Amino acid sequence: MTTCAPTPGELADLINGTGQDELRSRLMSTLTTEDEPAAAGPTDRAHRLHRRLRRLAETLPPAAELCRDPQRLALLSECVAVVDPPLYMATLSHYVLCLGSVVELTDDPARLGRRWDALASARSKGVFMVTEIGDASSHLGIRTTAVFDPHTREFVLRTPDAGAAKFSGVGNPRLPQTAVVCARLRVGGADRGVFSFVVDLTDERGPLPGVEISDRIEVPALPLDYALVRFAGVRLAYDQWLRDRAYVDGEGRFHDPLGTPDARLQRTLCVGRGLWATLPSAVAAMARECSVQALRFSARRRAHGRLAPGATVLAYRNQHHALLGCLARSFALTCAGRTAREIWARSRPAPAGRLPAARSADGMTFAPWTAVDRPLAVLKAVAVAGTARVAAECQHRCGLAGFLGPNALTGYHGFAHAFDSAGGDSRLIVLDAGRALAEEAARAPVGTVPPPDVPPDHPAWWPALARAQEARLTDELRRALEHRTQAGLTGLELWNPLLDTTRELGEAYGGRLVAESLAGALAAVQDPELLAVLRPLAALYGVVEARRHSGRLLSGGLLDASAVRALPGVLDGLCDRLLPHLPFLEEAMATHPGGAPVPLGADDYAAALTDSLNWLPERP
């Protein structure tokens, strides 16, 4: 029996978006064209990264326009992340966080004059400083201060002690660098909340007066030049305050329409929404690249095991389960990335002259992030965790090759693993999400959700199961909270024994968001031949997730033991349905259609790897 081949156009649009082909082509050309030798040391690495950042700026639309466009920001993120993860970290800090803060929190970025011009052209590398090294959840207790001087109408920026030093990617002090620094504003002796300030850090000669930068701090998982930064009375002009609608009048009186320091903190950190809206797309591209390269490698690599000497590694069923499962997960994460972009796009722009409504400050228990935007923050958490899982699995399934630097999987895994903490700590995000869901259920119970009434190889099975799991955990935590509250417990005594269940609920909420993103993407597909490929791919993701969570699903009564024992057979059937379509899926999901610039996916891996290396000459 012959199968009709789907056309690639609709899947390409689903994965890459529409209307961005020309910009994608320019970006990939810029990123893959090397005009300088590889970095020999940390100083060379920093200068090379800055040169590449400036070349990107020449390729991109105007900075203010770019920062207001979720689709183009996500495209930039995807392209840079796959080609050069360290450069993506710098790009994210420069465009999404630094320039994004300026665009979001000022009416006219041009008010910053030369500083905006230098940032927009990337002549000055932009960084973002919020994390302080001394305390956990430092974002809720920022201690760097900006004190208003009523005589000069300037602000004086200070680091009060060692614990308030900022951590950021500023390890090379002899490059032009400009920071957006989150600091606690004090006016008239009173705490007015956390605001952002634009601060000149360094030029070609080193740190500017009042700026103290430590030696480099190595982070092996993400090789950039990091350091600690302190401020010793740096004076900032009034226009360097990203004041939003707040102001200090001529009498020295402070005014802020948001009203409270907690509401102001949420608004200052709203720049995180741009990160969470685009980071899932970037890490999903990494996950797709890991999966495609590992599948190509396995299909070409002969094994000498005694079961089938000379067979390719991909002939083995456990390799099917693992790598097709990674491909399915990477597709699900791609759909989640699209959902994140859509959430952000729907919320922009706010009506002219009006501030976005703040969420309740009750959301800031463990960290501020879910109070800023719960679904976006949680999508970030599940996306980086899922990508780290894919990269690690692909590394192990490729053996030694998976851990070699030229094959890129190590860099992808390091990036995703590092962003479990960076960009808003994922554990704190899911804790706050779980806590909020349980408290909302106490006010309006969610009720039970029926388990799926379709078989496990149906793409609707896992979304229904994910909804039921979230509802079960919500009700379980709600009942436990009611019982402990009636016993008079509050605060840490109330929550401490419940934190594991709270985390599980936050993770289940994230899992449901991904499952529904995937289901929504399938519902929009028009091509029946493409649906015939994507439905088993979506079902495979669901069965892989069910196996991963089988303990929770068994304990909650959502699956019985016989259903769990049957899942490997379901996986076999789904893999068999997908294998004939593997070339089509690989081509559609690859960042570089037709092949990749890393040796792992080459037709002749050994030759590609050896050709990529410099070889030492024989001794005289």
mmCIF file with all atom_site columns, N, CA, C and O in Angstrom, residues 372-399:
data_model
loop_
_atom_site.group_PDB
_atom_site.id
_atom_site.type_symbol
_atom_site.label_atom_id
_atom_site.label_alt_id
_atom_site.label_comp_id
_atom_site.label_asym_id
_atom_site.label_entity_id
_atom_site.label_seq_id
_atom_site.pdbx_PDB_ins_code
_atom_site.Cartn_x
_atom_site.Cartn_y
_atom_site.Cartn_z
_atom_site.occupancy
_atom_site.B_iso_or_equiv
_atom_site.pdbx_formal_charge
_atom_site.auth_seq_id
_atom_site.auth_comp_id
_atom_site.auth_asym_id
_atom_site.auth_atom_id
_atom_site.pdbx_PDB_model_num
ATOM 1   N N  . VAL A 1 372 ? 3.615  38.390 37.429 1.00 0.00 ? 372 VAL A N  1
ATOM 2   C CA . VAL A 1 372 ? 3.754  39.155 36.188 1.00 0.00 ? 372 VAL A CA 1
ATOM 3   C C  . VAL A 1 372 ? 2.922  38.509 35.085 1.00 0.00 ? 372 VAL A C  1
ATOM 4   O O  . VAL A 1 372 ? 2.155  39.183 34.388 1.00 0.00 ? 372 VAL A O  1
ATOM 5   N N  . ASP A 1 373 ? 3.052  37.200 34.903 1.00 0.00 ? 373 ASP A N  1
ATOM 6   C CA . ASP A 1 373 ? 2.260  36.487 33.889 1.00 0.00 ? 373 ASP A CA 1
ATOM 7   C C  . ASP A 1 373 ? 2.395  34.992 34.143 1.00 0.00 ? 373 ASP A C  1
ATOM 8   O O  . ASP A 1 373 ? 3.416  34.388 33.814 1.00 0.00 ? 373 ASP A O  1
ATOM 9   N N  . ARG A 1 374 ? 1.360  34.385 34.699 1.00 0.00 ? 374 ARG A N  1
ATOM 10  C CA . ARG A 1 374 ? 1.457  32.977 35.089 1.00 0.00 ? 374 ARG A CA 1
ATOM 11  C C  . ARG A 1 374 ? 1.672  32.034 33.914 1.00 0.00 ? 374 ARG A C  1
ATOM 12  O O  . ARG A 1 374 ? 2.632  31.252 33.922 1.00 0.00 ? 374 ARG A O  1
ATOM 13  N N  . PRO A 1 375 ? 0.809  32.054 32.875 1.00 0.00 ? 375 PRO A N  1
ATOM 14  C CA . PRO A 1 375 ? 1.027  31.056 31.807 1.00 0.00 ? 375 PRO A CA 1
ATOM 15  C C  . PRO A 1 375 ? 2.350  31.233 31.086 1.00 0.00 ? 375 PRO A C  1
ATOM 16  O O  . PRO A 1 375 ? 3.014  30.239 30.754 1.00 0.00 ? 375 PRO A O  1
ATOM 17  N N  . LEU A 1 376 ? 2.786  32.484 30.848 1.00 0.00 ? 376 LEU A N  1
ATOM 18  C CA . LEU A 1 376 ? 4.066  32.672 30.162 1.00 0.00 ? 376 LEU A CA 1
ATOM 19  C C  . LEU A 1 376 ? 5.223  32.172 31.014 1.00 0.00 ? 376 LEU A C  1
ATOM 20  O O  . LEU A 1 376 ? 6.146  31.519 30.513 1.00 0.00 ? 376 LEU A O  1
ATOM 21  N N  . ALA A 1 377 ? 5.211  32.497 32.301 1.00 0.00 ? 377 ALA A N  1
ATOM 22  C CA . ALA A 1 377 ? 6.302  32.051 33.176 1.00 0.00 ? 377 ALA A CA 1
ATOM 23  C C  . ALA A 1 377 ? 6.351  30.528 33.233 1.00 0.00 ? 377 ALA A C  1
ATOM 24  O O  . ALA A 1 377 ? 7.431  29.923 33.175 1.00 0.00 ? 377 ALA A O  1
ATOM 25  N N  . VAL A 1 378 ? 5.195  29.884 33.331 1.00 0.00 ? 378 VAL A N  1
ATOM 26  C CA . VAL A 1 378 ? 5.175  28.420 33.419 1.00 0.00 ? 378 VAL A CA 1
ATOM 27  C C  . VAL A 1 378 ? 5.574  27.792 32.085 1.00 0.00 ? 378 VAL A C  1
ATOM 28  O O  . VAL A 1 378 ? 6.271  26.770 32.060 1.00 0.00 ? 378 VAL A O  1
ATOM 29  N N  . LEU A 1 379 ? 5.174  28.395 30.971 1.00 0.00 ? 379 LEU A N  1
ATOM 30  C CA . LEU A 1 379 ? 5.622  27.869 29.678 1.00 0.00 ? 379 LEU A CA 1
ATOM 31  C C  . LEU A 1 379 ? 7.138  27.944 29.553 1.00 0.00 ? 379 LEU A C  1
ATOM 32  O O  . LEU A 1 379 ? 7.769  27.042 28.992 1.00 0.00 ? 379 LEU A O  1
ATOM 33  N N  . LYS A 1 380 ? 7.737  29.002 30.069 1.00 0.00 ? 380 LYS A N  1
ATOM 34  C CA . LYS A 1 380 ? 9.205  29.059 30.088 1.00 0.00 ? 380 LYS A CA 1
ATOM 35  C C  . LYS A 1 380 ? 9.763  27.882 30.881 1.00 0.00 ? 380 LYS A C  1
ATOM 36  O O  . LYS A 1 380 ? 10.706 27.194 30.446 1.00 0.00 ? 380 LYS A O  1
ATOM 37  N N  . ALA A 1 381 ? 9.193  27.622 32.056 1.00 0.00 ? 381 ALA A N  1
ATOM 38  C CA . ALA A 1 381 ? 9.718  26.568 32.925 1.00 0.00 ? 381 ALA A CA 1
ATOM 39  C C  . ALA A 1 381 ? 9.633  25.202 32.254 1.00 0.00 ? 381 ALA A C  1
ATOM 40  O O  . ALA A 1 381 ? 10.596 24.424 32.265 1.00 0.00 ? 381 ALA A O  1
ATOM 41  N N  . VAL A 1 382 ? 8.478  24.878 31.661 1.00 0.00 ? 382 VAL A N  1
ATOM 42  C CA . VAL A 1 382 ? 8.338  23.546 31.068 1.00 0.00 ? 382 VAL A CA 1
ATOM 43  C C  . VAL A 1 382 ? 9.128  23.436 29.763 1.00 0.00 ? 382 VAL A C  1
ATOM 44  O O  . VAL A 1 382 ? 9.601  22.349 29.411 1.00 0.00 ? 382 VAL A O  1
ATOM 45  N N  . ALA A 1 383 ? 9.297  24.562 29.054 1.00 0.00 ? 383 ALA A N  1
ATOM 46  C CA . ALA A 1 383 ? 10.042 24.507 27.789 1.00 0.00 ? 383 ALA A CA 1
ATOM 47  C C  . ALA A 1 383 ? 11.515 24.214 28.025 1.00 0.00 ? 383 ALA A C  1
ATOM 48  O O  . ALA A 1 383 ? 12.108 23.385 27.320 1.00 0.00 ? 383 ALA A O  1
ATOM 49  N N  . VAL A 1 384 ? 12.139 24.885 28.994 1.00 0.00 ? 384 VAL A N  1
ATOM 50  C CA . VAL A 1 384 ? 13.567 24.630 29.216 1.00 0.00 ? 384 VAL A CA 1
ATOM 51  C C  . VAL A 1 384 ? 13.780 23.250 29.813 1.00 0.00 ? 384 VAL A C  1
ATOM 52  O O  . VAL A 1 384 ? 14.750 22.566 29.473 1.00 0.00 ? 384 VAL A O  1
ATOM 53  N N  . ALA A 1 385 ? 12.860 22.818 30.685 1.00 0.00 ? 385 ALA A N  1
ATOM 54  C CA . ALA A 1 385 ? 13.000 21.469 31.247 1.00 0.00 ? 385 ALA A CA 1
ATOM 55  C C  . ALA A 1 385 ? 12.845 20.417 30.158 1.00 0.00 ? 385 ALA A C  1
ATOM 56  O O  . ALA A 1 385 ? 13.600 19.436 30.100 1.00 0.00 ? 385 ALA A O  1
ATOM 57  N N  . GLY A 1 386 ? 11.870 20.601 29.263 1.00 0.00 ? 386 GLY A N  1
ATOM 58  C CA . GLY A 1 386 ? 11.670 19.646 28.183 1.00 0.00 ? 386 GLY A CA 1
ATOM 59  C C  . GLY A 1 386 ? 12.837 19.601 27.222 1.00 0.00 ? 386 GLY A C  1
ATOM 60  O O  . GLY A 1 386 ? 13.243 18.530 26.757 1.00 0.00 ? 386 GLY A O  1
ATOM 61  N N  . THR A 1 387 ? 13.400 20.769 26.921 1.00 0.00 ? 387 THR A N  1
ATOM 62  C CA . THR A 1 387 ? 14.549 20.799 26.015 1.00 0.00 ? 387 THR A CA 1
ATOM 63  C C  . THR A 1 387 ? 15.775 20.164 26.652 1.00 0.00 ? 387 THR A C  1
ATOM 64  O O  . THR A 1 387 ? 16.529 19.439 25.978 1.00 0.00 ? 387 THR A O  1
ATOM 65  N N  . ALA A 1 388 ? 16.001 20.424 27.923 1.00 0.00 ? 388 ALA A N  1
ATOM 66  C CA . ALA A 1 388 ? 17.124 19.779 28.611 1.00 0.00 ? 388 ALA A CA 1
ATOM 67  C C  . ALA A 1 388 ? 16.960 18.256 28.585 1.00 0.00 ? 388 ALA A C  1
ATOM 68  O O  . ALA A 1 388 ? 17.932 17.511 28.406 1.00 0.00 ? 388 ALA A O  1
ATOM 69  N N  . ARG A 1 389 ? 15.728 17.799 28.731 1.00 0.00 ? 389 ARG A N  1
ATOM 70  C CA . ARG A 1 389 ? 15.467 16.355 28.703 1.00 0.00 ? 389 ARG A CA 1
ATOM 71  C C  . ARG A 1 389 ? 15.768 15.778 27.320 1.00 0.00 ? 389 ARG A C  1
ATOM 72  O O  . ARG A 1 389 ? 16.381 14.712 27.186 1.00 0.00 ? 389 ARG A O  1
ATOM 73  N N  . VAL A 1 390 ? 15.333 16.490 26.274 1.00 0.00 ? 390 VAL A N  1
ATOM 74  C CA . VAL A 1 390 ? 15.598 16.035 24.905 1.00 0.00 ? 390 VAL A CA 1
ATOM 75  C C  . VAL A 1 390 ? 17.098 16.005 24.627 1.00 0.00 ? 390 VAL A C  1
ATOM 76  O O  . VAL A 1 390 ? 17.635 15.020 24.093 1.00 0.00 ? 390 VAL A O  1
ATOM 77  N N  . ALA A 1 391 ? 17.792 17.093 24.969 1.00 0.00 ? 391 ALA A N  1
ATOM 78  C CA . ALA A 1 391 ? 19.227 17.164 24.677 1.00 0.00 ? 391 ALA A CA 1
ATOM 79  C C  . ALA A 1 391 ? 19.992 16.068 25.411 1.00 0.00 ? 391 ALA A C  1
ATOM 80  O O  . ALA A 1 391 ? 20.891 15.429 24.840 1.00 0.00 ? 391 ALA A O  1
ATOM 81  N N  . ALA A 1 392 ? 19.646 15.835 26.684 1.00 0.00 ? 392 ALA A N  1
ATOM 82  C CA . ALA A 1 392 ? 20.340 14.803 27.453 1.00 0.00 ? 392 ALA A CA 1
ATOM 83  C C  . ALA A 1 392 ? 20.087 13.416 26.863 1.00 0.00 ? 392 ALA A C  1
ATOM 84  O O  . ALA A 1 392 ? 21.005 12.590 26.749 1.00 0.00 ? 392 ALA A O  1
ATOM 85  N N  . GLU A 1 393 ? 18.848 13.138 26.477 1.00 0.00 ? 393 GLU A N  1
ATOM 86  C CA . GLU A 1 393 ? 18.529 11.833 25.891 1.00 0.00 ? 393 GLU A CA 1
ATOM 87  C C  . GLU A 1 393 ? 19.271 11.638 24.579 1.00 0.00 ? 393 GLU A C  1
ATOM 88  O O  . GLU A 1 393 ? 19.828 10.568 24.304 1.00 0.00 ? 393 GLU A O  1
ATOM 89  N N  . CYS A 1 394 ? 19.292 12.677 23.746 1.00 0.00 ? 394 CYS A N  1
ATOM 90  C CA . CYS A 1 394 ? 19.995 12.565 22.464 1.00 0.00 ? 394 CYS A CA 1
ATOM 91  C C  . CYS A 1 394 ? 21.496 12.377 22.668 1.00 0.00 ? 394 CYS A C  1
ATOM 92  O O  . CYS A 1 394 ? 22.143 11.614 21.933 1.00 0.00 ? 394 CYS A O  1
ATOM 93  N N  . GLN A 1 395 ? 22.063 13.068 23.659 1.00 0.00 ? 395 GLN A N  1
ATOM 94  C CA . GLN A 1 395 ? 23.482 12.862 23.957 1.00 0.00 ? 395 GLN A CA 1
ATOM 95  C C  . GLN A 1 395 ? 23.756 11.396 24.269 1.00 0.00 ? 395 GLN A C  1
ATOM 96  O O  . GLN A 1 395 ? 24.678 10.789 23.711 1.00 0.00 ? 395 GLN A O  1
ATOM 97  N N  . HIS A 1 396 ? 22.990 10.838 25.160 1.00 0.00 ? 396 HIS A N  1
ATOM 98  C CA . HIS A 1 396 ? 23.239 9.455  25.572 1.00 0.00 ? 396 HIS A CA 1
ATOM 99  C C  . HIS A 1 396 ? 22.998 8.481  24.425 1.00 0.00 ? 396 HIS A C  1
ATOM 100 O O  . HIS A 1 396 ? 23.731 7.491  24.280 1.00 0.00 ? 396 HIS A O  1
ATOM 101 N N  . ARG A 1 397 ? 22.003 8.765  23.593 1.00 0.00 ? 397 ARG A N  1
ATOM 102 C CA . ARG A 1 397 ? 21.694 7.854  22.487 1.00 0.00 ? 397 ARG A CA 1
ATOM 103 C C  . ARG A 1 397 ? 22.727 7.934  21.370 1.00 0.00 ? 397 ARG A C  1
ATOM 104 O O  . ARG A 1 397 ? 22.761 7.056  20.501 1.00 0.00 ? 397 ARG A O  1
ATOM 105 N N  . CYS A 1 398 ? 23.544 8.976  21.367 1.00 0.00 ? 398 CYS A N  1
ATOM 106 C CA . CYS A 1 398 ? 24.611 9.101  20.363 1.00 0.00 ? 398 CYS A CA 1
ATOM 107 C C  . CYS A 1 398 ? 25.962 8.666  20.909 1.00 0.00 ? 398 CYS A C  1
ATOM 108 O O  . CYS A 1 398 ? 26.966 8.738  20.190 1.00 0.00 ? 398 CYS A O  1
ATOM 109 N N  . GLY A 1 399 ? 26.024 8.213  22.165 1.00 0.00 ? 399 GLY A N  1
ATOM 110 C CA . GLY A 1 399 ? 27.281 7.747  22.733 1.00 0.00 ? 399 GLY A CA 1
ATOM 111 C C  . GLY A 1 399 ? 28.309 8.864  22.823 1.00 0.00 ? 399 GLY A C  1
ATOM 112 O O  . GLY A 1 399 ? 27.974 10.024 23.113 1.00 0.00 ? 399 GLY A O  1
#
